Coordinates of C-alpha atoms in Angstrom, one line a residue:
X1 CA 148.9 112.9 141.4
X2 CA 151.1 112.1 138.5
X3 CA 150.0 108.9 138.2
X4 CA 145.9 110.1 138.4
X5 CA 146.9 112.6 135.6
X6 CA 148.8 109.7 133.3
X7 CA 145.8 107.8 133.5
X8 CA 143.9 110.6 132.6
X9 CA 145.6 111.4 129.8
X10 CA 146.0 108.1 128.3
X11 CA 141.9 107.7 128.4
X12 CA 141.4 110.7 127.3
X13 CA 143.7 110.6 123.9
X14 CA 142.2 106.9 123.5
X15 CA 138.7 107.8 123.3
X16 CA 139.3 110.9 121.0
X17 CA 141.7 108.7 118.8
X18 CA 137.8 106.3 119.0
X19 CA 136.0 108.7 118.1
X20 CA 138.3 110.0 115.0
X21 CA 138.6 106.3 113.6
X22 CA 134.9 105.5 114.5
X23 CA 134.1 109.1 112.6
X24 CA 136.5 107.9 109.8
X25 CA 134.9 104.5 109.6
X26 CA 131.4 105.9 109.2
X27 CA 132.5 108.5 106.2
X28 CA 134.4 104.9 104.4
X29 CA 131.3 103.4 105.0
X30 CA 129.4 105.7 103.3
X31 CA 131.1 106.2 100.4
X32 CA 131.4 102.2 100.2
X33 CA 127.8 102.5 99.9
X34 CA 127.9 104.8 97.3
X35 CA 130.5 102.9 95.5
X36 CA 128.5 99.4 95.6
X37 CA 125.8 101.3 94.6
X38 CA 127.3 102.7 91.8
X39 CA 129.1 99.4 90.6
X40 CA 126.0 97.6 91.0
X41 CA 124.0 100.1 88.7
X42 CA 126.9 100.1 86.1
X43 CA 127.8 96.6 86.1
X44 CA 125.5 94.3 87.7
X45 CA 121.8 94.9 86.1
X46 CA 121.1 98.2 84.8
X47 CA 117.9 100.3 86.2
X48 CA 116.7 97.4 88.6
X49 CA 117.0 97.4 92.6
X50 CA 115.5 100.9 93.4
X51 CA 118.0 102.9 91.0
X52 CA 117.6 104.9 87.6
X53 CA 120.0 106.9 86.5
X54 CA 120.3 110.0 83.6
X55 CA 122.8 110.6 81.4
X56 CA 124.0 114.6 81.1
X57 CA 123.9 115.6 77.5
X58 CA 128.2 115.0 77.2
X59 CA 127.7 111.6 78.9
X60 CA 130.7 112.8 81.7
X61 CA 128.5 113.2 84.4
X62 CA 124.3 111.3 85.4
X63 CA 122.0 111.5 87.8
X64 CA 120.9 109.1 89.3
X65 CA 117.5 108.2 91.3
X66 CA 117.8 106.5 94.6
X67 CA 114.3 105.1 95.4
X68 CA 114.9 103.1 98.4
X69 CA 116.8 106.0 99.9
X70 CA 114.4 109.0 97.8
X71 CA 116.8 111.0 97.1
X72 CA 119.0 112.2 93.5
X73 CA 122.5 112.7 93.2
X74 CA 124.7 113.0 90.5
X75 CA 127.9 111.1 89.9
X76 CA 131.0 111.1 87.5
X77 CA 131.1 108.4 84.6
X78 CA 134.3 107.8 84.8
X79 CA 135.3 107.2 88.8
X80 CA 131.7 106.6 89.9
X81 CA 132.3 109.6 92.6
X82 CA 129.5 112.0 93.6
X83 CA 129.2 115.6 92.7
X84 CA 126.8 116.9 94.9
X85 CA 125.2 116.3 98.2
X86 CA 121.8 113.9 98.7
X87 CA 119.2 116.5 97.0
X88 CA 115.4 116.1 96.7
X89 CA 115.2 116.4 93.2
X90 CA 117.0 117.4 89.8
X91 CA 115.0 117.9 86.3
X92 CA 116.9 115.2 83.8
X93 CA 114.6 116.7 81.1
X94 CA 115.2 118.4 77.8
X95 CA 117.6 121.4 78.8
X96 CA 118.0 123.9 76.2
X97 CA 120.6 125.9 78.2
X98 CA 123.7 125.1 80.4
X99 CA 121.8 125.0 84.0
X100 CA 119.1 122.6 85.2
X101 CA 117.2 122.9 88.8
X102 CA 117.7 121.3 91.4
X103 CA 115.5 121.1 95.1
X104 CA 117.4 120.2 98.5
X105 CA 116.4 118.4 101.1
X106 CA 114.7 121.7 102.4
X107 CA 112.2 122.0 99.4
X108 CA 114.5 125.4 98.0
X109 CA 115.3 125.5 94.4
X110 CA 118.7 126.0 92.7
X111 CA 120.9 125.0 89.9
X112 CA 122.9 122.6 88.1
X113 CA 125.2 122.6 86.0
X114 CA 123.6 120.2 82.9
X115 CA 127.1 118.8 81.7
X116 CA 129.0 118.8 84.4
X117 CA 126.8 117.7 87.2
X118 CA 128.3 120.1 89.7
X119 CA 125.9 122.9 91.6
X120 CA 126.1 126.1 89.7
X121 CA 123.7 128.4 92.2
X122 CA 123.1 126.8 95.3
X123 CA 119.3 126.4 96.4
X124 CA 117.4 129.4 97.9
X125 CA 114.2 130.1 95.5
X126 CA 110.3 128.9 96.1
X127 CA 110.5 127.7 92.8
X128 CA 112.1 127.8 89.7
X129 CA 112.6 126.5 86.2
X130 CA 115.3 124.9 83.8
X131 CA 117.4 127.8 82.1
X132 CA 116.6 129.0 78.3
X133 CA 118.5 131.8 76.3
X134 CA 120.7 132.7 79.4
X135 CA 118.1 133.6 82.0
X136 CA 116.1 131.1 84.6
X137 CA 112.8 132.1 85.8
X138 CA 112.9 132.0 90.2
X139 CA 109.8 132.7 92.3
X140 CA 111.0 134.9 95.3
X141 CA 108.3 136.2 98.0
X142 CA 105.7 134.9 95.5
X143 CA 106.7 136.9 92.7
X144 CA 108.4 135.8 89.5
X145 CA 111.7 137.1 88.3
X146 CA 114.5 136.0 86.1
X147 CA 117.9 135.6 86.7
X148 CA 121.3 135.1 84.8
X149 CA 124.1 132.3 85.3
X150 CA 125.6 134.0 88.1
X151 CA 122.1 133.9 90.4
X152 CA 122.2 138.2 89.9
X153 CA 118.8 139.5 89.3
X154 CA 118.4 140.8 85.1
X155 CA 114.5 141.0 85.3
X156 CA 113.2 141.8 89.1
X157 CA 110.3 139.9 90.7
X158 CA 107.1 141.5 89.8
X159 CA 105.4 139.3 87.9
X160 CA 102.0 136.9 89.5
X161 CA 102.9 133.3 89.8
X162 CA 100.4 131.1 87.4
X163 CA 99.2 127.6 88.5
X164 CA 98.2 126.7 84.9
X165 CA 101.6 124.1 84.6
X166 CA 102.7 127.1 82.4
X167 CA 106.8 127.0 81.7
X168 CA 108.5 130.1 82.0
X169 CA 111.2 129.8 79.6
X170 CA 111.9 131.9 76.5
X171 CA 111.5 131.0 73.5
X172 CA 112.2 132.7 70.5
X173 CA 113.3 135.8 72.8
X174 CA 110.0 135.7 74.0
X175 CA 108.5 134.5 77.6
X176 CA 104.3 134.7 78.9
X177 CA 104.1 136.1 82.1
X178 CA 100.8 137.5 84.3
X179 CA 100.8 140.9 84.6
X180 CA 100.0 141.8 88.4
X181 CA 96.3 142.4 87.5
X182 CA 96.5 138.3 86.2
X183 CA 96.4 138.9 82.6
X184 CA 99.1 137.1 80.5
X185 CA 101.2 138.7 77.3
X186 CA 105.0 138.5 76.3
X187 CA 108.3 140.0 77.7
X188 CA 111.8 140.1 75.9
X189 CA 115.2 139.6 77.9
X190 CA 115.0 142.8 79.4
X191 CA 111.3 142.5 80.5
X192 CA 109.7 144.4 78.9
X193 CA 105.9 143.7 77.4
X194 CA 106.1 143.0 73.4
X195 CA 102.7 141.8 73.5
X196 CA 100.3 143.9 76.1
X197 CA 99.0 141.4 78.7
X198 CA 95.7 141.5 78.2
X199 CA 95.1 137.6 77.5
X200 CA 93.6 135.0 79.9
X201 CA 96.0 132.7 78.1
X202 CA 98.6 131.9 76.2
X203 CA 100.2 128.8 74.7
X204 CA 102.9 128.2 73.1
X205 CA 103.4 125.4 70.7
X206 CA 106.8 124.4 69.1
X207 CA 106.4 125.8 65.4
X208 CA 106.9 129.5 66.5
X209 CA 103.3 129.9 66.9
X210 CA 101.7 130.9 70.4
X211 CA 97.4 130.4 70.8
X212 CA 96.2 133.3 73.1
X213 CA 92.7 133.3 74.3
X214 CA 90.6 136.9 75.5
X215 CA 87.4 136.8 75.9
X216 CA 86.7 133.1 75.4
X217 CA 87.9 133.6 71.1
X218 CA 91.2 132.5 70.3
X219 CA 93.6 133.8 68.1
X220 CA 97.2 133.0 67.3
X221 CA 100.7 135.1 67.3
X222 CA 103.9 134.3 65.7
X223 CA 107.2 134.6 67.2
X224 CA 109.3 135.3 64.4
X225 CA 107.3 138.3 63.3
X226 CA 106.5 139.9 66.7
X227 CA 103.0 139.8 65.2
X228 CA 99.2 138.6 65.2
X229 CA 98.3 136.4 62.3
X230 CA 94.9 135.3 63.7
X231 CA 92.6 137.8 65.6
X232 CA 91.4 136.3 68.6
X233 CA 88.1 135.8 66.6
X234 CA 87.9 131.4 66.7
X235 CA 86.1 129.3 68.9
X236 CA 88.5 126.7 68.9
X237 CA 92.2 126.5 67.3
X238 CA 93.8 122.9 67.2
X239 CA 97.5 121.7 65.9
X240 CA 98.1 118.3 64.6
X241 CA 101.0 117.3 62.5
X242 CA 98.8 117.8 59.0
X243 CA 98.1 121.4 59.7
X244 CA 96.2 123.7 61.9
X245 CA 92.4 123.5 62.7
X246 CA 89.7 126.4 62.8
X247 CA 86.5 126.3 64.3
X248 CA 84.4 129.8 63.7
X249 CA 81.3 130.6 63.3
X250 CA 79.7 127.0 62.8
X251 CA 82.6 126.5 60.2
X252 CA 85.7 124.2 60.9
X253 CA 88.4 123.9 58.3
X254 CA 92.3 123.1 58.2
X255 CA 94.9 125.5 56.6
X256 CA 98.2 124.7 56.7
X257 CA 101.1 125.8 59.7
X258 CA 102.4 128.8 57.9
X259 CA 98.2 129.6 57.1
X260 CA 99.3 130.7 53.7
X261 CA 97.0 127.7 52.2
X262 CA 93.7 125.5 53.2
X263 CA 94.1 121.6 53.8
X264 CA 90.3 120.8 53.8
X265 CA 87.9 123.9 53.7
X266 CA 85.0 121.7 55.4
X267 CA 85.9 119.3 58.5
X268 CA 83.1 118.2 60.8
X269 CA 83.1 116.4 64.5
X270 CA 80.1 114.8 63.3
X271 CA 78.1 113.9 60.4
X272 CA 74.9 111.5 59.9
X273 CA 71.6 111.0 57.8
X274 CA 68.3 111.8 59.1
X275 CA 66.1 109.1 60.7
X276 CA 62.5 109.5 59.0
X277 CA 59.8 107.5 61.0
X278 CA 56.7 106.4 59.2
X279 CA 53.0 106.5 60.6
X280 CA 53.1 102.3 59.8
X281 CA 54.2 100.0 62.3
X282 CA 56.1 96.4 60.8
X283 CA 55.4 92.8 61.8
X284 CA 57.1 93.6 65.2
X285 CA 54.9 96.4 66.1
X286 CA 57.9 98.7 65.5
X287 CA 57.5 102.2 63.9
X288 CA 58.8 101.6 60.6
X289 CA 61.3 104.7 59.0
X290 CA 64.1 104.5 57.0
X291 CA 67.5 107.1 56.5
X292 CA 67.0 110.0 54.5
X293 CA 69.9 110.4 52.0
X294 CA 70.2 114.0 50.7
X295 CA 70.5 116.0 53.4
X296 CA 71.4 114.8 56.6
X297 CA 73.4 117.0 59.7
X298 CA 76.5 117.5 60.7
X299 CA 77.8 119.0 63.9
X300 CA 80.9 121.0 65.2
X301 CA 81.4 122.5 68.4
X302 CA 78.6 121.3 69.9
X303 CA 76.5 122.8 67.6
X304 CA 74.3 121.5 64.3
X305 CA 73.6 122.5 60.8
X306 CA 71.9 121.5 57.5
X307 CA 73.9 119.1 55.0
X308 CA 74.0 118.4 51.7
X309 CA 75.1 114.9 51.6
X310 CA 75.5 114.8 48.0
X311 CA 78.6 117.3 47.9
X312 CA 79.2 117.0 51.4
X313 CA 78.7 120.9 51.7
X314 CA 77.1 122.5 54.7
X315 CA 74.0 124.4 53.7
X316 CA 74.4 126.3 56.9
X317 CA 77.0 126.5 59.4
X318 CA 76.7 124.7 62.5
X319 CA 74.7 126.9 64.7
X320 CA 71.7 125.5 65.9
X321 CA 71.3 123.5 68.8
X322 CA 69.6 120.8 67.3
X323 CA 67.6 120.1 63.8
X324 CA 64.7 117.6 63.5
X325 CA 63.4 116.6 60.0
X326 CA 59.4 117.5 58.9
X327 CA 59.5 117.0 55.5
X328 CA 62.0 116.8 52.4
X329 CA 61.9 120.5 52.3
X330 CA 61.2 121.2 56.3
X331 CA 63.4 121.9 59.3
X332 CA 62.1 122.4 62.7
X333 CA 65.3 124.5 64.2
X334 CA 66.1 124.7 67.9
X335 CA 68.1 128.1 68.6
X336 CA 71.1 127.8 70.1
X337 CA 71.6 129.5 73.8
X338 CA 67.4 130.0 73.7
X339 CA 64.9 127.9 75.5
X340 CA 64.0 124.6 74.8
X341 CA 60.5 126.3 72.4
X342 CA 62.5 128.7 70.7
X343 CA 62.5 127.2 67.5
X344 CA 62.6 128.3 63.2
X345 CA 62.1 126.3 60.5
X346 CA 64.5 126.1 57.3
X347 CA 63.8 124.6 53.7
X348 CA 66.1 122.8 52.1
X349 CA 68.3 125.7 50.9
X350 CA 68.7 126.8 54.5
X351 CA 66.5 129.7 54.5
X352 CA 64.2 130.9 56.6
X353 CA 60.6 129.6 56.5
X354 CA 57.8 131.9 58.2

């Protein structure tokens, strides 16, 4: 019996001290293949063979992209050692705060820590975006909230989740949010509304300035005043890096970003002479005409008006849905939004002809 047991025994402790090393062997193995990877990234050829890495904003910690294996983790500069576990995917963007998300393997959101690469609030949100002025919007039950660094709620989940791309981050102490009858306007820290949601839209652009749209007219607010400066009044409202655009009424122009001055009081998407055909026909059998000079057309917003080519001055804003040429001093009108024989006729001045 003793002998049975000794032999026993001695299998026994040999195949767990197996398993231990062969469980050992794997986890070197794995962090070997981290290693190489690393060393190969770092020193070998940098964002070739399946791997792109991302610096953090103190360079003491990246991310880095494994294609072949699709997955991100983040490492330290200095020993090369990982920080966090295989995850599905971490923002490497602009961060304006301390915490950036993060999605596990399971598709749940959480956060980083931006400059140290370390997991700040582990993963257990539908969704969720990058941290701005101390709170993170988190989608819970699909409802939108906000939290603060600690993952404690500050603003509860009760606002609609929007599938326009929109970021909800605040800017300026200021965030959009849908109201739960889907209407957008602006919340502070504490959530409450600054600006009543009554908007099918807002944007926000970068120079303080957010475009909200109601009722198919746009109009513009500005963060720093906690006010209006545009009724939603315009067609169309455009940035560019010379200044702002204004469509309204037929009439585009450009004012400048703080709107205290105009850039060009008449701009136009299109502009172009009048083709006048005779009742004469050339050597080709062709129709002859020729371009008529002082007042041609112009068009903005899809629409058309009467132009004096001469100053470059509409006669009449751009409101018709299309302007054929009679005479020198006749305009055959079509009315915008009418039927195709709803026409008026205009002189040269722009006024009415009966």
């Amino acid at each position: 019996m003793k002998t049975n047991f000794k032999k026993v025994w001695s299998v026994t402790w040999k195949t767990l001290v197996c398993v231990v090393l062969v469980f050992l062997g794997l986890i070197c193995i794995s962090e070997l293949c981290d290693r190489f990877e690393m060393w190969r990234y770092r020193y070998v050829n940098h964002q070739t063979y399946g791997v792109s890495t991302y610096y953090m904003p103190d360079e003491t910690a990246f991310v880095v992209k494994h294609d072949y294996g699709n997955y991100y983790r983040t490492y330290d500069a200095n020993t090369g050692k990982a920080l966090t576990p295989k995850l599905g995917y971490i923002y490497t963007g602009k961060v304006t705060d301390t915490l950036t998300v993060y999605r596990d393997k399971k598709d749940r959101r959480g956060f980083l820590n931006a400059y140290t690469g370390k997991i700040a609030i582990p993963a257990k949100w539908d969704k969720a975006w990058i941290f701005s002025e101390g709170l993170g919007a988190v989608v819970e039950h699909n409802r939108l909230g906000f939290i603060d660094h600690q993952g404690n709620w500050v603003i509860e989940p009760r606002y609609l989740l929007s599938y326009d791309d929109l970021e909800y981050v605040f800017k300026h102490g200021l965030c959009t949010v849908k109201d739960t009858c889907g209407l957008f306007g602006l919340i502070d820290h504490e959530g409450n509304f600054v600006l009543r949601p009554e908007y099918t839209y807002i944007q926000r652009y970068e120079n303080g300035l957010r475009m909200l749209d109601k009722d198919d007219k746009k109009g513009l607010y500005c963060d720093s005043l906690r006010q209006m400066v545009l009724d939603c009044e315009y067609d169309d409202i455009t940035f560019s890096d010379e200044g702002i655009t204004l469509t309204r009424s037929g009439r585009k122009w450009m004012v400048s970003h703080d709107l205290k001055s105009v850039i060009y009081p008449c701009l136009f998407d299109y502009q172009n002479t009048f083709t006048v055909y005779l009742d004469e026909e050339d050597e080709y059998g062709n129709r002859k005409h020729y371009e008529y000079e002082p007042i041609g057309y112009y068009r903005v917003n899809y629409r058309t008006g009467l132009l004096d080519r001469r100053t470059g001055l509409p006669i009449t804003p751009a409101i018709y849905s299309d302007i054929q040429f009679v005479t020198p001093n006749l305009f055959d009108c079509e009315l915008a939004g009418g039927y195709s024989d709803d026409h008026i006729f205009i002189n040269a001045k722009g006024e009415r002809v009966q």
